[in-house]
N, CA, C and O atoms as a Maestro MAE file, in Angstrom:
{
 s_m_m2io_version
 :::
 2.0.0
}

f_m_ct {
 s_m_title
 :::
 protein
 m_atom[340] {
  # First column is atom index #
  i_m_mmod_type
  r_m_x_coord
  r_m_y_coord
  r_m_z_coord
  i_m_residue_number
  s_m_chain_name
  s_m_pdb_residue_name
  s_m_pdb_atom_name
  i_m_atomic_number
  :::
  1 25 -6.151 14.217 -14.057 1 A "ALA " " N  " 7
  2 3 -6.890 14.314 -15.311 1 A "ALA " " CA " 6
  3 2 -6.721 15.736 -15.987 1 A "ALA " " C  " 6
  4 15 -6.458 15.912 -17.176 1 A "ALA " " O  " 8
  5 25 -6.986 17.079 -14.689 2 A "ASP " " N  " 7
  6 3 -7.317 17.632 -15.481 2 A "ASP " " CA " 6
  7 2 -5.597 18.217 -15.746 2 A "ASP " " C  " 6
  8 15 -5.446 18.964 -16.713 2 A "ASP " " O  " 8
  9 25 -4.535 17.925 -15.023 3 A "PHE " " N  " 7
  10 3 -3.286 17.949 -16.533 3 A "PHE " " CA " 6
  11 2 -3.025 17.704 -17.444 3 A "PHE " " C  " 6
  12 15 -2.203 18.337 -18.106 3 A "PHE " " O  " 8
  13 25 -3.996 16.064 -18.058 4 A "PHE " " N  " 7
  14 3 -3.661 15.897 -19.524 4 A "PHE " " CA " 6
  15 2 -5.427 16.123 -19.696 4 A "PHE " " C  " 6
  16 15 -6.032 15.155 -20.156 4 A "PHE " " O  " 8
  17 25 -6.132 17.201 -19.385 5 A "HIS " " N  " 7
  18 3 -7.484 17.960 -20.134 5 A "HIS " " CA " 6
  19 2 -8.068 16.964 -20.173 5 A "HIS " " C  " 6
  20 15 -8.202 16.837 -21.390 5 A "HIS " " O  " 8
  21 25 -8.904 15.464 -19.387 6 A "ILE " " N  " 7
  22 3 -9.256 14.549 -19.923 6 A "ILE " " CA " 6
  23 2 -10.177 14.614 -18.854 6 A "ILE " " C  " 6
  24 15 -9.962 15.565 -18.103 6 A "ILE " " O  " 8
  25 25 -11.391 13.708 -18.472 7 A "SER " " N  " 7
  26 3 -12.451 13.933 -17.686 7 A "SER " " CA " 6
  27 2 -11.667 12.366 -16.732 7 A "SER " " C  " 6
  28 15 -10.995 11.356 -16.938 7 A "SER " " O  " 8
  29 25 -12.179 12.925 -15.931 8 A "ARG " " N  " 7
  30 3 -11.512 11.943 -14.674 8 A "ARG " " CA " 6
  31 2 -11.838 10.376 -14.949 8 A "ARG " " C  " 6
  32 15 -11.017 9.469 -14.813 8 A "ARG " " O  " 8
  33 25 -12.985 10.247 -15.298 9 A "SER " " N  " 7
  34 3 -13.565 8.553 -15.273 9 A "SER " " CA " 6
  35 2 -12.856 8.134 -16.859 9 A "SER " " C  " 6
  36 15 -12.791 6.945 -17.172 9 A "SER " " O  " 8
  37 25 -12.337 9.236 -17.815 10 A "GLN " " N  " 7
  38 3 -11.672 8.577 -18.879 10 A "GLN " " CA " 6
  39 2 -9.925 8.349 -18.310 10 A "GLN " " C  " 6
  40 15 -9.130 7.755 -19.039 10 A "GLN " " O  " 8
  41 25 -9.594 8.780 -17.245 11 A "LEU " " N  " 7
  42 3 -8.267 9.002 -16.681 11 A "LEU " " CA " 6
  43 2 -8.470 7.666 -16.059 11 A "LEU " " C  " 6
  44 15 -7.697 6.827 -16.523 11 A "LEU " " O  " 8
  45 25 -9.278 7.224 -15.150 12 A "PHE " " N  " 7
  46 3 -9.787 6.051 -14.403 12 A "PHE " " CA " 6
  47 2 -9.591 4.672 -15.681 12 A "PHE " " C  " 6
  48 15 -9.019 3.590 -15.548 12 A "PHE " " O  " 8
  49 25 -10.257 5.204 -16.794 13 A "ARG " " N  " 7
  50 3 -10.178 4.049 -18.382 13 A "ARG " " CA " 6
  51 2 -8.487 3.704 -18.776 13 A "ARG " " C  " 6
  52 15 -7.768 2.726 -18.571 13 A "ARG " " O  " 8
  53 25 -8.312 4.805 -19.327 14 A "VAL " " N  " 7
  54 3 -7.105 4.263 -19.788 14 A "VAL " " CA " 6
  55 2 -5.987 4.418 -18.761 14 A "VAL " " C  " 6
  56 15 -4.840 4.430 -19.207 14 A "VAL " " O  " 8
  57 25 -6.169 4.538 -17.446 15 A "PHE " " N  " 7
  58 3 -5.091 3.998 -16.222 15 A "PHE " " CA " 6
  59 2 -4.869 2.678 -16.312 15 A "PHE " " C  " 6
  60 15 -3.807 2.085 -16.124 15 A "PHE " " O  " 8
  61 25 -6.012 2.205 -16.636 16 A "LYS " " N  " 7
  62 3 -6.532 0.843 -16.372 16 A "LYS " " CA " 6
  63 2 -5.957 -0.035 -17.508 16 A "LYS " " C  " 6
  64 15 -5.418 -1.131 -17.357 16 A "LYS " " O  " 8
  65 25 -6.211 0.783 -18.952 17 A "GLU " " N  " 7
  66 3 -6.274 -0.242 -20.041 17 A "GLU " " CA " 6
  67 2 -4.589 -0.815 -19.905 17 A "GLU " " C  " 6
  68 15 -4.111 -1.945 -20.012 17 A "GLU " " O  " 8
  69 25 -3.779 0.951 -19.536 18 A "LYS " " N  " 7
  70 3 -2.308 0.804 -19.635 18 A "LYS " " CA " 6
  71 2 -1.720 -0.553 -18.926 18 A "LYS " " C  " 6
  72 15 -1.105 -1.553 -19.298 18 A "LYS " " O  " 8
  73 25 -2.369 0.082 -17.423 19 A "MET " " N  " 7
  74 3 -1.550 -0.240 -16.551 19 A "MET " " CA " 6
  75 2 -1.957 -1.736 -15.911 19 A "MET " " C  " 6
  76 15 -1.235 -2.273 -15.072 19 A "MET " " O  " 8
  77 25 -2.877 -2.191 -16.276 20 A "GLY " " N  " 7
  78 3 -3.684 -3.610 -16.213 20 A "GLY " " CA " 6
  79 2 -3.960 -3.849 -14.773 20 A "GLY " " C  " 6
  80 15 -3.931 -4.900 -14.133 20 A "GLY " " O  " 8
  81 25 -4.361 -2.073 -14.243 21 A "VAL " " N  " 7
  82 3 -5.016 -2.259 -12.796 21 A "VAL " " CA " 6
  83 2 -5.578 -1.346 -12.661 21 A "VAL " " C  " 6
  84 15 -5.319 -0.436 -13.448 21 A "VAL " " O  " 8
  85 25 -6.532 -1.132 -11.703 22 A "SER " " N  " 7
  86 3 -7.104 0.601 -11.316 22 A "SER " " CA " 6
  87 2 -6.319 0.752 -10.367 22 A "SER " " C  " 6
  88 15 -5.667 -0.031 -9.676 22 A "SER " " O  " 8
  89 25 -6.514 2.459 -10.413 23 A "ILE " " N  " 7
  90 3 -5.528 3.738 -9.988 23 A "ILE " " CA " 6
  91 2 -5.875 3.484 -8.547 23 A "ILE " " C  " 6
  92 15 -5.131 4.074 -7.762 23 A "ILE " " O  " 8
  93 25 -7.072 2.557 -7.865 24 A "LYS " " N  " 7
  94 3 -6.811 2.817 -6.591 24 A "LYS " " CA " 6
  95 2 -5.962 1.651 -6.082 24 A "LYS " " C  " 6
  96 15 -5.195 1.783 -5.129 24 A "LYS " " O  " 8
  97 25 -6.138 0.414 -6.801 25 A "ASN " " N  " 7
  98 3 -5.530 -0.925 -6.798 25 A "ASN " " CA " 6
  99 2 -3.606 -0.089 -6.906 25 A "ASN " " C  " 6
  100 15 -2.858 0.194 -5.971 25 A "ASN " " O  " 8
  101 25 -3.460 0.017 -7.900 26 A "TYR " " N  " 7
  102 3 -2.298 0.820 -7.782 26 A "TYR " " CA " 6
  103 2 -1.564 1.251 -6.847 26 A "TYR " " C  " 6
  104 15 -0.431 0.822 -6.626 26 A "TYR " " O  " 8
  105 25 -2.220 2.280 -6.103 27 A "ILE " " N  " 7
  106 3 -2.101 3.624 -4.925 27 A "ILE " " CA " 6
  107 2 -1.631 2.298 -3.781 27 A "ILE " " C  " 6
  108 15 -0.474 2.153 -3.386 27 A "ILE " " O  " 8
  109 25 -2.909 1.320 -3.335 28 A "LEU " " N  " 7
  110 3 -2.901 0.622 -2.439 28 A "LEU " " CA " 6
  111 2 -1.218 -0.360 -2.295 28 A "LEU " " C  " 6
  112 15 -0.576 -0.566 -1.265 28 A "LEU " " O  " 8
  113 25 -0.965 -0.703 -3.408 29 A "THR " " N  " 7
  114 3 -0.177 -1.557 -3.879 29 A "THR " " CA " 6
  115 2 1.417 -1.011 -3.148 29 A "THR " " C  " 6
  116 15 2.262 -1.563 -2.443 29 A "THR " " O  " 8
  117 25 1.240 0.573 -3.849 30 A "LEU " " N  " 7
  118 3 2.515 1.611 -3.699 30 A "LEU " " CA " 6
  119 2 2.184 1.662 -1.968 30 A "LEU " " C  " 6
  120 15 3.292 1.280 -1.591 30 A "LEU " " O  " 8
  121 25 1.719 1.791 -1.211 31 A "LYS " " N  " 7
  122 3 1.326 2.231 -0.038 31 A "LYS " " CA " 6
  123 2 1.498 0.851 0.813 31 A "LYS " " C  " 6
  124 15 2.073 0.983 1.894 31 A "LYS " " O  " 8
  125 25 1.085 -0.401 0.465 32 A "LEU " " N  " 7
  126 3 1.624 -1.712 1.365 32 A "LEU " " CA " 6
  127 2 3.085 -2.066 0.905 32 A "LEU " " C  " 6
  128 15 3.575 -2.793 1.769 32 A "LEU " " O  " 8
  129 25 3.878 -1.857 -0.013 33 A "ASP " " N  " 7
  130 3 4.807 -1.830 -0.784 33 A "ASP " " CA " 6
  131 2 5.707 -1.585 0.480 33 A "ASP " " C  " 6
  132 15 6.494 -2.379 0.995 33 A "ASP " " O  " 8
  133 25 5.476 -0.595 0.772 34 A "SER " " N  " 7
  134 3 6.536 1.008 0.964 34 A "SER " " CA " 6
  135 2 5.957 1.053 3.067 34 A "SER " " C  " 6
  136 15 6.249 1.941 3.868 34 A "SER " " O  " 8
  137 25 5.224 -0.071 3.308 35 A "SER " " N  " 7
  138 3 4.992 -0.097 4.607 35 A "SER " " CA " 6
  139 2 6.081 -0.896 4.927 35 A "SER " " C  " 6
  140 15 6.800 -0.746 5.915 35 A "SER " " O  " 8
  141 25 6.225 -2.070 3.749 36 A "LEU " " N  " 7
  142 3 7.455 -3.338 4.294 36 A "LEU " " CA " 6
  143 2 8.623 -2.975 4.128 36 A "LEU " " C  " 6
  144 15 9.501 -3.781 4.436 36 A "LEU " " O  " 8
  145 25 9.031 -1.587 3.564 37 A "ILE " " N  " 7
  146 3 10.310 -1.234 4.135 37 A "ILE " " CA " 6
  147 2 10.565 -0.524 5.460 37 A "ILE " " C  " 6
  148 15 11.515 -0.650 6.233 37 A "ILE " " O  " 8
  149 25 9.515 0.231 5.530 38 A "LEU " " N  " 7
  150 3 9.484 0.623 6.833 38 A "LEU " " CA " 6
  151 2 9.315 -0.555 7.951 38 A "LEU " " C  " 6
  152 15 10.144 -0.508 8.859 38 A "LEU " " O  " 8
  153 25 8.584 -1.351 7.992 39 A "LEU " " N  " 7
  154 3 8.543 -2.291 9.141 39 A "LEU " " CA " 6
  155 2 9.949 -3.066 9.293 39 A "LEU " " C  " 6
  156 15 10.316 -3.534 10.371 39 A "LEU " " O  " 8
  157 25 10.693 -3.154 8.106 40 A "LYS " " N  " 7
  158 3 11.947 -3.514 8.318 40 A "LYS " " CA " 6
  159 2 13.036 -2.969 8.970 40 A "LYS " " C  " 6
  160 15 14.041 -3.622 9.253 40 A "LYS " " O  " 8
  161 25 12.829 -1.436 9.296 41 A "ASP " " N  " 7
  162 3 13.519 -0.659 8.893 41 A "ASP " " CA " 6
  163 2 13.241 -0.882 11.226 41 A "ASP " " C  " 6
  164 15 14.178 -1.099 11.995 41 A "ASP " " O  " 8
  165 25 12.187 -0.768 11.527 42 A "LYS " " N  " 7
  166 3 11.975 -0.859 13.276 42 A "LYS " " CA " 6
  167 2 12.151 0.274 13.956 42 A "LYS " " C  " 6
  168 15 12.460 0.276 15.148 42 A "LYS " " O  " 8
  169 25 11.949 1.463 13.174 43 A "ASN " " N  " 7
  170 3 12.137 2.940 13.925 43 A "ASN " " CA " 6
  171 2 10.906 3.614 14.061 43 A "ASN " " C  " 6
  172 15 10.602 4.665 14.626 43 A "ASN " " O  " 8
  173 25 10.310 2.839 13.466 44 A "TYR " " N  " 7
  174 3 8.384 3.287 13.742 44 A "TYR " " CA " 6
  175 2 7.735 2.345 14.300 44 A "TYR " " C  " 6
  176 15 7.874 1.157 14.009 44 A "TYR " " O  " 8
  177 25 6.868 2.850 15.264 45 A "SER " " N  " 7
  178 3 5.342 1.718 15.245 45 A "SER " " CA " 6
  179 2 4.864 1.322 13.943 45 A "SER " " C  " 6
  180 15 5.053 1.963 12.909 45 A "SER " " O  " 8
  181 25 3.928 -0.298 14.091 46 A "VAL " " N  " 7
  182 3 2.984 -0.113 13.125 46 A "VAL " " CA " 6
  183 2 1.835 1.202 12.909 46 A "VAL " " C  " 6
  184 15 1.269 1.250 11.818 46 A "VAL " " O  " 8
  185 25 1.554 2.094 13.792 47 A "GLU " " N  " 7
  186 3 0.561 2.322 13.896 47 A "GLU " " CA " 6
  187 2 1.029 4.097 13.121 47 A "GLU " " C  " 6
  188 15 0.354 4.843 12.412 47 A "GLU " " O  " 8
  189 25 2.390 4.235 13.643 48 A "GLU " " N  " 7
  190 3 2.972 5.033 12.907 48 A "GLU " " CA " 6
  191 2 2.695 5.265 11.403 48 A "GLU " " C  " 6
  192 15 2.225 6.174 10.720 48 A "GLU " " O  " 8
  193 25 3.370 3.615 11.130 49 A "ILE " " N  " 7
  194 3 3.975 3.338 9.276 49 A "ILE " " CA " 6
  195 2 2.656 3.511 8.934 49 A "ILE " " C  " 6
  196 15 2.584 4.071 7.840 49 A "ILE " " O  " 8
  197 25 1.082 3.150 9.636 50 A "SER " " N  " 7
  198 3 -0.198 2.975 8.629 50 A "SER " " CA " 6
  199 2 -0.075 5.050 8.537 50 A "SER " " C  " 6
  200 15 -0.169 5.509 7.399 50 A "SER " " O  " 8
  201 25 0.065 5.795 9.388 51 A "SER " " N  " 7
  202 3 -0.093 6.788 9.148 51 A "SER " " CA " 6
  203 2 0.755 7.233 8.028 51 A "SER " " C  " 6
  204 15 0.070 7.751 7.147 51 A "SER " " O  " 8
  205 25 2.010 7.205 7.765 52 A "ILE " " N  " 7
  206 3 3.276 7.322 6.864 52 A "ILE " " CA " 6
  207 2 2.761 7.281 5.846 52 A "ILE " " C  " 6
  208 15 2.528 8.307 5.206 52 A "ILE " " O  " 8
  209 25 2.525 6.379 5.531 53 A "VAL " " N  " 7
  210 3 2.497 5.265 3.851 53 A "VAL " " CA " 6
  211 2 1.005 5.925 3.697 53 A "VAL " " C  " 6
  212 15 0.807 5.889 2.482 53 A "VAL " " O  " 8
  213 25 0.147 6.362 4.164 54 A "GLY " " N  " 7
  214 3 -0.860 7.399 3.822 54 A "GLY " " CA " 6
  215 2 -2.158 6.521 4.078 54 A "GLY " " C  " 6
  216 15 -3.061 6.642 3.251 54 A "GLY " " O  " 8
  217 25 -2.309 5.802 4.953 55 A "PHE " " N  " 7
  218 3 -3.888 5.135 5.366 55 A "PHE " " CA " 6
  219 2 -4.257 6.714 6.393 55 A "PHE " " C  " 6
  220 15 -3.562 7.691 6.672 55 A "PHE " " O  " 8
  221 25 -5.602 6.346 6.704 56 A "GLU " " N  " 7
  222 3 -6.318 7.322 7.428 56 A "GLU " " CA " 6
  223 2 -6.830 6.667 8.417 56 A "GLU " " C  " 6
  224 15 -7.303 7.408 9.279 56 A "GLU " " O  " 8
  225 25 -6.920 5.517 8.629 57 A "SER " " N  " 7
  226 3 -6.833 4.586 9.644 57 A "SER " " CA " 6
  227 2 -5.663 3.048 9.938 57 A "SER " " C  " 6
  228 15 -5.211 2.339 9.039 57 A "SER " " O  " 8
  229 25 -5.481 2.926 11.023 58 A "TYR " " N  " 7
  230 3 -4.786 2.050 10.876 58 A "TYR " " CA " 6
  231 2 -5.632 0.817 10.868 58 A "TYR " " C  " 6
  232 15 -5.183 -0.076 10.149 58 A "TYR " " O  " 8
  233 25 -6.791 0.543 11.517 59 A "ASN " " N  " 7
  234 3 -7.824 -0.427 11.047 59 A "ASN " " CA " 6
  235 2 -7.622 -0.891 9.611 59 A "ASN " " C  " 6
  236 15 -7.033 -1.965 9.497 59 A "ASN " " O  " 8
  237 25 -7.895 -0.450 8.814 60 A "THR " " N  " 7
  238 3 -7.894 -0.258 7.522 60 A "THR " " CA " 6
  239 2 -6.446 -0.638 6.924 60 A "THR " " C  " 6
  240 15 -6.331 -1.512 6.064 60 A "THR " " O  " 8
  241 25 -5.317 0.103 7.454 61 A "PHE " " N  " 7
  242 3 -3.922 -0.876 6.856 61 A "PHE " " CA " 6
  243 2 -4.286 -2.214 7.163 61 A "PHE " " C  " 6
  244 15 -4.474 -3.095 6.325 61 A "PHE " " O  " 8
  245 25 -4.398 -2.360 8.658 62 A "TYR " " N  " 7
  246 3 -4.201 -3.642 9.314 62 A "TYR " " CA " 6
  247 2 -4.897 -4.604 8.350 62 A "TYR " " C  " 6
  248 15 -4.354 -5.535 7.754 62 A "TYR " " O  " 8
  249 25 -6.050 -4.277 8.293 63 A "LYS " " N  " 7
  250 3 -6.756 -5.693 7.224 63 A "LYS " " CA " 6
  251 2 -6.489 -5.604 5.587 63 A "LYS " " C  " 6
  252 15 -7.089 -6.406 4.873 63 A "LYS " " O  " 8
  253 25 -5.605 -4.649 5.000 64 A "MET " " N  " 7
  254 3 -5.525 -4.706 4.058 64 A "MET " " CA " 6
  255 2 -4.139 -5.206 3.537 64 A "MET " " C  " 6
  256 15 -3.847 -5.538 2.388 64 A "MET " " O  " 8
  257 25 -3.250 -5.178 4.805 65 A "PHE " " N  " 7
  258 3 -1.693 -5.734 4.789 65 A "PHE " " CA " 6
  259 2 -2.096 -7.234 5.003 65 A "PHE " " C  " 6
  260 15 -1.735 -8.122 4.232 65 A "PHE " " O  " 8
  261 25 -3.034 -7.490 6.342 66 A "CYS " " N  " 7
  262 3 -3.373 -9.235 6.095 66 A "CYS " " CA " 6
  263 2 -3.996 -9.765 4.908 66 A "CYS " " C  " 6
  264 15 -3.663 -10.855 4.444 66 A "CYS " " O  " 8
  265 25 -4.878 -9.045 4.406 67 A "LYS " " N  " 7
  266 3 -5.213 -9.548 3.286 67 A "LYS " " CA " 6
  267 2 -4.470 -9.958 2.417 67 A "LYS " " C  " 6
  268 15 -4.808 -11.016 1.887 67 A "LYS " " O  " 8
  269 25 -2.917 -9.147 1.842 68 A "ARG " " N  " 7
  270 3 -2.166 -8.865 0.698 68 A "ARG " " CA " 6
  271 2 -1.555 -9.664 1.546 68 A "ARG " " C  " 6
  272 15 -2.260 -10.673 1.596 68 A "ARG " " O  " 8
  273 25 -0.488 -9.815 2.364 69 A "PHE " " N  " 7
  274 3 0.516 -10.626 3.163 69 A "PHE " " CA " 6
  275 2 -0.220 -11.795 3.704 69 A "PHE " " C  " 6
  276 15 0.346 -12.795 3.265 69 A "PHE " " O  " 8
  277 25 -1.091 -12.085 4.359 70 A "SER " " N  " 7
  278 3 -1.689 -13.256 4.795 70 A "SER " " CA " 6
  279 2 -0.706 -13.135 6.537 70 A "SER " " C  " 6
  280 15 -0.456 -14.137 7.207 70 A "SER " " O  " 8
  281 25 -0.284 -11.629 6.969 71 A "GLU " " N  " 7
  282 3 -0.216 -12.149 8.398 71 A "GLU " " CA " 6
  283 2 -0.135 -10.756 8.560 71 A "GLU " " C  " 6
  284 15 -0.156 -10.180 7.472 71 A "GLU " " O  " 8
  285 25 -0.036 -9.890 9.687 72 A "THR " " N  " 7
  286 3 0.013 -8.861 10.291 72 A "THR " " CA " 6
  287 2 1.209 -8.167 10.283 72 A "THR " " C  " 6
  288 15 2.387 -8.506 10.178 72 A "THR " " O  " 8
  289 25 0.578 -7.019 10.433 73 A "PRO " " N  " 7
  290 3 1.801 -6.182 10.113 73 A "PRO " " CA " 6
  291 2 3.266 -6.066 11.665 73 A "PRO " " C  " 6
  292 15 4.407 -5.603 11.657 73 A "PRO " " O  " 8
  293 25 2.538 -6.656 12.626 74 A "LYS " " N  " 7
  294 3 3.441 -6.855 13.570 74 A "LYS " " CA " 6
  295 2 4.185 -8.178 13.369 74 A "LYS " " C  " 6
  296 15 5.270 -8.410 13.904 74 A "LYS " " O  " 8
  297 25 3.597 -8.950 12.641 75 A "GLN " " N  " 7
  298 3 4.292 -10.253 12.686 75 A "GLN " " CA " 6
  299 2 5.504 -9.991 11.794 75 A "GLN " " C  " 6
  300 15 6.690 -10.235 12.017 75 A "GLN " " O  " 8
  301 25 4.745 -9.271 10.413 76 A "TYR " " N  " 7
  302 3 6.124 -9.224 9.526 76 A "TYR " " CA " 6
  303 2 6.899 -8.436 10.001 76 A "TYR " " C  " 6
  304 15 8.015 -8.749 9.587 76 A "TYR " " O  " 8
  305 25 6.982 -7.187 10.936 77 A "GLN " " N  " 7
  306 3 8.004 -6.593 11.711 77 A "GLN " " CA " 6
  307 2 8.809 -7.405 12.782 77 A "GLN " " C  " 6
  308 15 9.767 -6.931 13.392 77 A "GLN " " O  " 8
  309 25 8.439 -8.378 12.911 78 A "SER " " N  " 7
  310 3 9.070 -9.538 13.829 78 A "SER " " CA " 6
  311 2 10.311 -9.729 13.178 78 A "SER " " C  " 6
  312 15 11.408 -9.356 13.594 78 A "SER " " O  " 8
  313 25 10.105 -10.236 12.301 79 A "ASN " " N  " 7
  314 3 11.198 -11.334 11.324 79 A "ASN " " CA " 6
  315 2 10.984 -10.505 9.750 79 A "ASN " " C  " 6
  316 15 10.351 -11.014 8.824 79 A "ASN " " O  " 8
  317 25 11.211 -10.040 9.727 80 A "PRO " " N  " 7
  318 3 11.471 -8.729 8.423 80 A "PRO " " CA " 6
  319 2 12.040 -9.608 7.345 80 A "PRO " " C  " 6
  320 15 11.623 -9.310 6.226 80 A "PRO " " O  " 8
  321 25 12.822 -10.538 7.387 81 A "PHE " " N  " 7
  322 3 13.935 -10.904 6.519 81 A "PHE " " CA " 6
  323 2 13.508 -12.189 5.878 81 A "PHE " " C  " 6
  324 15 13.833 -12.624 4.773 81 A "PHE " " O  " 8
  325 25 12.725 -12.708 6.775 82 A "GLU " " N  " 7
  326 3 12.216 -13.803 6.327 82 A "GLU " " CA " 6
  327 2 11.560 -14.054 4.734 82 A "GLU " " C  " 6
  328 15 10.798 -13.254 4.192 82 A "GLU " " O  " 8
  329 25 12.038 -15.350 4.118 83 A "THR " " N  " 7
  330 3 12.260 -15.379 2.396 83 A "THR " " CA " 6
  331 2 10.380 -15.670 2.951 83 A "THR " " C  " 6
  332 15 9.861 -16.528 3.666 83 A "THR " " O  " 8
  333 25 9.656 -14.097 1.947 84 A "ARG " " N  " 7
  334 3 8.116 -14.742 1.822 84 A "ARG " " CA " 6
  335 2 7.606 -13.455 0.303 84 A "ARG " " C  " 6
  336 15 7.278 -13.737 -0.850 84 A "ARG " " O  " 8
  337 25 7.699 -12.508 0.768 85 A "HIS " " N  " 7
  338 3 6.928 -11.449 -0.096 85 A "HIS " " CA " 6
  339 2 7.666 -11.189 -1.166 85 A "HIS " " C  " 6
  340 15 7.272 -10.380 -2.006 85 A "HIS " " O  " 8
  :::
 }
 m_bond[339] {
  # First column is bond index #
  i_m_from
  i_m_to
  i_m_order
  :::
  1 1 2 1
  2 2 3 1
  3 3 4 2
  4 3 5 1
  5 5 6 1
  6 6 7 1
  7 7 8 2
  8 7 9 1
  9 9 10 1
  10 10 11 1
  11 11 12 2
  12 11 13 1
  13 13 14 1
  14 14 15 1
  15 15 16 2
  16 15 17 1
  17 17 18 1
  18 18 19 1
  19 19 20 2
  20 19 21 1
  21 21 22 1
  22 22 23 1
  23 23 24 2
  24 23 25 1
  25 25 26 1
  26 26 27 1
  27 27 28 2
  28 27 29 1
  29 29 30 1
  30 30 31 1
  31 31 32 2
  32 31 33 1
  33 33 34 1
  34 34 35 1
  35 35 36 2
  36 35 37 1
  37 37 38 1
  38 38 39 1
  39 39 40 2
  40 39 41 1
  41 41 42 1
  42 42 43 1
  43 43 44 2
  44 43 45 1
  45 45 46 1
  46 46 47 1
  47 47 48 2
  48 47 49 1
  49 49 50 1
  50 50 51 1
  51 51 52 2
  52 51 53 1
  53 53 54 1
  54 54 55 1
  55 55 56 2
  56 55 57 1
  57 57 58 1
  58 58 59 1
  59 59 60 2
  60 59 61 1
  61 61 62 1
  62 62 63 1
  63 63 64 2
  64 63 65 1
  65 65 66 1
  66 66 67 1
  67 67 68 2
  68 67 69 1
  69 69 70 1
  70 70 71 1
  71 71 72 2
  72 71 73 1
  73 73 74 1
  74 74 75 1
  75 75 76 2
  76 75 77 1
  77 77 78 1
  78 78 79 1
  79 79 80 2
  80 79 81 1
  81 81 82 1
  82 82 83 1
  83 83 84 2
  84 83 85 1
  85 85 86 1
  86 86 87 1
  87 87 88 2
  88 87 89 1
  89 89 90 1
  90 90 91 1
  91 91 92 2
  92 91 93 1
  93 93 94 1
  94 94 95 1
  95 95 96 2
  96 95 97 1
  97 97 98 1
  98 98 99 1
  99 99 100 2
  100 99 101 1
  101 101 102 1
  102 102 103 1
  103 103 104 2
  104 103 105 1
  105 105 106 1
  106 106 107 1
  107 107 108 2
  108 107 109 1
  109 109 110 1
  110 110 111 1
  111 111 112 2
  112 111 113 1
  113 113 114 1
  114 114 115 1
  115 115 116 2
  116 115 117 1
  117 117 118 1
  118 118 119 1
  119 119 120 2
  120 119 121 1
  121 121 122 1
  122 122 123 1
  123 123 124 2
  124 123 125 1
  125 125 126 1
  126 126 127 1
  127 127 128 2
  128 127 129 1
  129 129 130 1
  130 130 131 1
  131 131 132 2
  132 131 133 1
  133 133 134 1
  134 134 135 1
  135 135 136 2
  136 135 137 1
  137 137 138 1
  138 138 139 1
  139 139 140 2
  140 139 141 1
  141 141 142 1
  142 142 143 1
  143 143 144 2
  144 143 145 1
  145 145 146 1
  146 146 147 1
  147 147 148 2
  148 147 149 1
  149 149 150 1
  150 150 151 1
  151 151 152 2
  152 151 153 1
  153 153 154 1
  154 154 155 1
  155 155 156 2
  156 155 157 1
  157 157 158 1
  158 158 159 1
  159 159 160 2
  160 159 161 1
  161 161 162 1
  162 162 163 1
  163 163 164 2
  164 163 165 1
  165 165 166 1
  166 166 167 1
  167 167 168 2
  168 167 169 1
  169 169 170 1
  170 170 171 1
  171 171 172 2
  172 171 173 1
  173 173 174 1
  174 174 175 1
  175 175 176 2
  176 175 177 1
  177 177 178 1
  178 178 179 1
  179 179 180 2
  180 179 181 1
  181 181 182 1
  182 182 183 1
  183 183 184 2
  184 183 185 1
  185 185 186 1
  186 186 187 1
  187 187 188 2
  188 187 189 1
  189 189 190 1
  190 190 191 1
  191 191 192 2
  192 191 193 1
  193 193 194 1
  194 194 195 1
  195 195 196 2
  196 195 197 1
  197 197 198 1
  198 198 199 1
  199 199 200 2
  200 199 201 1
  201 201 202 1
  202 202 203 1
  203 203 204 2
  204 203 205 1
  205 205 206 1
  206 206 207 1
  207 207 208 2
  208 207 209 1
  209 209 210 1
  210 210 211 1
  211 211 212 2
  212 211 213 1
  213 213 214 1
  214 214 215 1
  215 215 216 2
  216 215 217 1
  217 217 218 1
  218 218 219 1
  219 219 220 2
  220 219 221 1
  221 221 222 1
  222 222 223 1
  223 223 224 2
  224 223 225 1
  225 225 226 1
  226 226 227 1
  227 227 228 2
  228 227 229 1
  229 229 230 1
  230 230 231 1
  231 231 232 2
  232 231 233 1
  233 233 234 1
  234 234 235 1
  235 235 236 2
  236 235 237 1
  237 237 238 1
  238 238 239 1
  239 239 240 2
  240 239 241 1
  241 241 242 1
  242 242 243 1
  243 243 244 2
  244 243 245 1
  245 245 246 1
  246 246 247 1
  247 247 248 2
  248 247 249 1
  249 249 250 1
  250 250 251 1
  251 251 252 2
  252 251 253 1
  253 253 254 1
  254 254 255 1
  255 255 256 2
  256 255 257 1
  257 257 258 1
  258 258 259 1
  259 259 260 2
  260 259 261 1
  261 261 262 1
  262 262 263 1
  263 263 264 2
  264 263 265 1
  265 265 266 1
  266 266 267 1
  267 267 268 2
  268 267 269 1
  269 269 270 1
  270 270 271 1
  271 271 272 2
  272 271 273 1
  273 273 274 1
  274 274 275 1
  275 275 276 2
  276 275 277 1
  277 277 278 1
  278 278 279 1
  279 279 280 2
  280 279 281 1
  281 281 282 1
  282 282 283 1
  283 283 284 2
  284 283 285 1
  285 285 286 1
  286 286 287 1
  287 287 288 2
  288 287 289 1
  289 289 290 1
  290 290 291 1
  291 291 292 2
  292 291 293 1
  293 293 294 1
  294 294 295 1
  295 295 296 2
  296 295 297 1
  297 297 298 1
  298 298 299 1
  299 299 300 2
  300 299 301 1
  301 301 302 1
  302 302 303 1
  303 303 304 2
  304 303 305 1
  305 305 306 1
  306 306 307 1
  307 307 308 2
  308 307 309 1
  309 309 310 1
  310 310 311 1
  311 311 312 2
  312 311 313 1
  313 313 314 1
  314 314 315 1
  315 315 316 2
  316 315 317 1
  317 317 318 1
  318 318 319 1
  319 319 320 2
  320 319 321 1
  321 321 322 1
  322 322 323 1
  323 323 324 2
  324 323 325 1
  325 325 326 1
  326 326 327 1
  327 327 328 2
  328 327 329 1
  329 329 330 1
  330 330 331 1
  331 331 332 2
  332 331 333 1
  333 333 334 1
  334 334 335 1
  335 335 336 2
  336 335 337 1
  337 337 338 1
  338 338 339 1
  339 339 340 2
  :::
 }
}
């Protein structure tokens, strides 16, 4: 908002108008999509991935992942190449 010299609420409104989604949901989608890439790699634990992609709490990551993808992160990690997302 400071960069564009507009208020925070105006930034949120314009972002939603242009993108069709709130900033909060946009960032959540980026985090969850990034987690899919890391889960396929299998070099990190699910707990590490939740932190790497920017969740402050593993529980929040777990809940948001299950809500969006209808499975747990560990289920996805065990078979990441199955056709689904």
